[in-house]
Structure formats: structure tokens, C-alpha cells
PDB file of C-alpha atoms in Angstrom:
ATOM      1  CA  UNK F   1       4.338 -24.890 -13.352  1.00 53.00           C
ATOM      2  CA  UNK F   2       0.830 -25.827 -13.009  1.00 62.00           C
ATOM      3  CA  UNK F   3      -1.244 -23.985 -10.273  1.00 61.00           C
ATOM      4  CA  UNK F   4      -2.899 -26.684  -7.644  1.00 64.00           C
ATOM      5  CA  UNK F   5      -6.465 -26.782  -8.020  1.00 67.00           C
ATOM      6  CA  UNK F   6      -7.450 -25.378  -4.811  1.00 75.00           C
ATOM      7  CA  UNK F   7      -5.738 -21.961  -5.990  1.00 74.00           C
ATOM      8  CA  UNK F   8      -8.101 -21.751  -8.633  1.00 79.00           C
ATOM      9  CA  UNK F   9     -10.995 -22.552  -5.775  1.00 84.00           C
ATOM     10  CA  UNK F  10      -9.661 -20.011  -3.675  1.00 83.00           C
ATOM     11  CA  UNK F  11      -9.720 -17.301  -6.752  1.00 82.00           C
ATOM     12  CA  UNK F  12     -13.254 -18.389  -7.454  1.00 85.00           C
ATOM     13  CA  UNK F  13     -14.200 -17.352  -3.808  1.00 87.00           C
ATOM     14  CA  UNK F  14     -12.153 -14.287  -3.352  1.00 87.00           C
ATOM     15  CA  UNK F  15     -13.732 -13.320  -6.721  1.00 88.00           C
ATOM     16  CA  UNK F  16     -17.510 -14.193  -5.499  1.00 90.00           C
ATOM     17  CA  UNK F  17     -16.075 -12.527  -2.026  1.00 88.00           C
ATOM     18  CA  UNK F  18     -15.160  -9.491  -3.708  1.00 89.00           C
ATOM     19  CA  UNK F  19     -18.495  -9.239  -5.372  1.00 91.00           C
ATOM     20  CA  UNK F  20     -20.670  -9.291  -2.486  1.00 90.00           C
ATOM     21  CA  UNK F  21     -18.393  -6.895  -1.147  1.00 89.00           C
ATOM     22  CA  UNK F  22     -18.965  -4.639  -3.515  1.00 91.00           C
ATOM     23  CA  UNK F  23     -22.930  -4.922  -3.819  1.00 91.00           C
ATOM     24  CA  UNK F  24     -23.270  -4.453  -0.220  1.00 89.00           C
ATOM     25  CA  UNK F  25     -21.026  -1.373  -0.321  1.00 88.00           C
ATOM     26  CA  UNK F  26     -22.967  -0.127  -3.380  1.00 90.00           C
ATOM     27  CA  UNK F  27     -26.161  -0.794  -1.026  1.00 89.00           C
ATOM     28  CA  UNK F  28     -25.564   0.355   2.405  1.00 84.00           C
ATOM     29  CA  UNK F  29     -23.857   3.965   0.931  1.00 86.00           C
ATOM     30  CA  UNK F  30     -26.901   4.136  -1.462  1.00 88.00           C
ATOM     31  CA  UNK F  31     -28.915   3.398   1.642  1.00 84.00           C
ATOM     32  CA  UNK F  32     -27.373   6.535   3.818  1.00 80.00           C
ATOM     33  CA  UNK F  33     -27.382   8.810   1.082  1.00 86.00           C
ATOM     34  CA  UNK F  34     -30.696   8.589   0.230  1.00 88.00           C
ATOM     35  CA  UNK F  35     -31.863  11.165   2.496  1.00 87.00           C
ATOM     36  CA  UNK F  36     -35.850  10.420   1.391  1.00 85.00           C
ATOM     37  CA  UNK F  37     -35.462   6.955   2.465  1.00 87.00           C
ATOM     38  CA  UNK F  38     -33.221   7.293   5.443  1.00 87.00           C
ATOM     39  CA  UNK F  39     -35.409   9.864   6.894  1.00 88.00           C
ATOM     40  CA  UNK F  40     -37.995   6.875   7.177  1.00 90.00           C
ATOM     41  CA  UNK F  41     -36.412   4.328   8.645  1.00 89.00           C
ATOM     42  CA  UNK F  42     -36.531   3.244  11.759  1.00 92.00           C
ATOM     43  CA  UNK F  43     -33.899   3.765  14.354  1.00 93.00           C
ATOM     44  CA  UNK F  44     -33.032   0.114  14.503  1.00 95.00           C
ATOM     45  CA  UNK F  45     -33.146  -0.431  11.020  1.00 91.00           C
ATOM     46  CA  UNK F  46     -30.755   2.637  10.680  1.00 90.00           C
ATOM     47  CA  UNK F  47     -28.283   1.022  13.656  1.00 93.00           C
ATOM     48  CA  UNK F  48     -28.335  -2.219  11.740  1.00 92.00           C
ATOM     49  CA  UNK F  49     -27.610  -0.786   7.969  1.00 89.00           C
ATOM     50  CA  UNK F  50     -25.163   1.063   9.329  1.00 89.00           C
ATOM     51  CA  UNK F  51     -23.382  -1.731  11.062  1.00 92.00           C
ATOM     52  CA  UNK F  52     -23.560  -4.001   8.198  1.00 90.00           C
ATOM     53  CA  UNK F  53     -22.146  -0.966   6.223  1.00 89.00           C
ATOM     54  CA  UNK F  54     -19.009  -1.220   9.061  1.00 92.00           C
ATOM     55  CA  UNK F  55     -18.738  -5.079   8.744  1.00 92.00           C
ATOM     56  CA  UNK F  56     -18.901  -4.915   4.669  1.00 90.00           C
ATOM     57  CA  UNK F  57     -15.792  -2.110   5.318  1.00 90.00           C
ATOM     58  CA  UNK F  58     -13.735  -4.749   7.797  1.00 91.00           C
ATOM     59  CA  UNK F  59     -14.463  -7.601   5.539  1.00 90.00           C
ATOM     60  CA  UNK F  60     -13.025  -5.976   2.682  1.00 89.00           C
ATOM     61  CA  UNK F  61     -10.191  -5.109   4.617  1.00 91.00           C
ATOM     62  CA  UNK F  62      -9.620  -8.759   5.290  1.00 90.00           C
ATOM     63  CA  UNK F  63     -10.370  -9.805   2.288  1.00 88.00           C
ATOM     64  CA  UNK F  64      -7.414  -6.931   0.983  1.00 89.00           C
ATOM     65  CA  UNK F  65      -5.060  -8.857   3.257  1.00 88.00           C
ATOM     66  CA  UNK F  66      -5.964 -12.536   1.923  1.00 86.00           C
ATOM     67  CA  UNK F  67      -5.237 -11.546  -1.899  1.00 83.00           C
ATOM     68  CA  UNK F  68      -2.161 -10.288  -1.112  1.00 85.00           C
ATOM     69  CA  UNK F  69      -1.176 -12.974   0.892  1.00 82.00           C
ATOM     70  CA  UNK F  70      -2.231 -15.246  -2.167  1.00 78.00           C
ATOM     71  CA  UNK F  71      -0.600 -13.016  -4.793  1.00 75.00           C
ATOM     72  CA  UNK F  72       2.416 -12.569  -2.752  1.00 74.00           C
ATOM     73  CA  UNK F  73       3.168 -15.867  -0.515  1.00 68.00           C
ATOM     74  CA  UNK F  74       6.153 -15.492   1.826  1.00 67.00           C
ATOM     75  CA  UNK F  75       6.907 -19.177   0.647  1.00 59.00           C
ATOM     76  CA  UNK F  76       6.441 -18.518  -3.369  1.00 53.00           C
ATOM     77  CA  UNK F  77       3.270 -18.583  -5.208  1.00 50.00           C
ATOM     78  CA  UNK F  78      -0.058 -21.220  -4.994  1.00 49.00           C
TER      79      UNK F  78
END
């Protein structure tokens, strides 16, 4: 059975998804642990990374939920 094309669309974009997630992980943690550069920031610039960090976390969560979804469709695969 041939997958539809917007499954393959959809894997391009969780895959891209998945990416970003991961830079911005790799970014804000590198961000917080770098004690030499935290120490400098600004307070708002420290609320904001650290927010971002907590949206790139709940995004990833969704994003966790979506490829199972599309791995394992109640209805049968895409």
C-alpha cells in the first residue's frame, strides 16, 4: 500500500519539528549552564531563556504525542 503524500509532508515537518527542538534544547541548557555567561545576563533576558527553555520542553512533549499518534493511528496507519 502506498503511503498518501501528505504522510510523507507530515514526516518532513515532524522531522524539521524535531530538529528545532533539539537545537533549542541544546541552546537554552547550554545557556543555564554556562555559569560565566548566565551570571551576565540580565534578569529579563534570564526570565525569557528560561521560558523558551519551558516552551521548547512542552513542545516536545506535543510533538511526542503527534508521532505516536502518526505511527500508531487508532484507525490504521497514514
Amino acid at each position: 500500500m502506498t503511503r498518501p503524500a501528505h504522510a510523507d509532508e507530515l514526516a518532513v515537518s515532524l522531522l524539521r519539528l524535531g530538529t528545532l527542538r533539539v537545537a533549542l534544547t541544546d541552546f537554552t541548557e547550554s545557556l543555564s549552564l554556562s555559569t560565566a555567561l548566565w551570571d551576565h545576563l540580565d534578569p529579563m533576558t534570564k526570565t525569557r531563556a528560561l521560558q523558551l527553555h519551558d516552551l521548547v520542553m512542552l513542545v516536545g512533549e506535543d510533538l511526542d504525542r503527534i508521532k505516536s499518534r502518526v505511527n500508531y493511528p487508532a484507525g490504521g496507519a497514514l
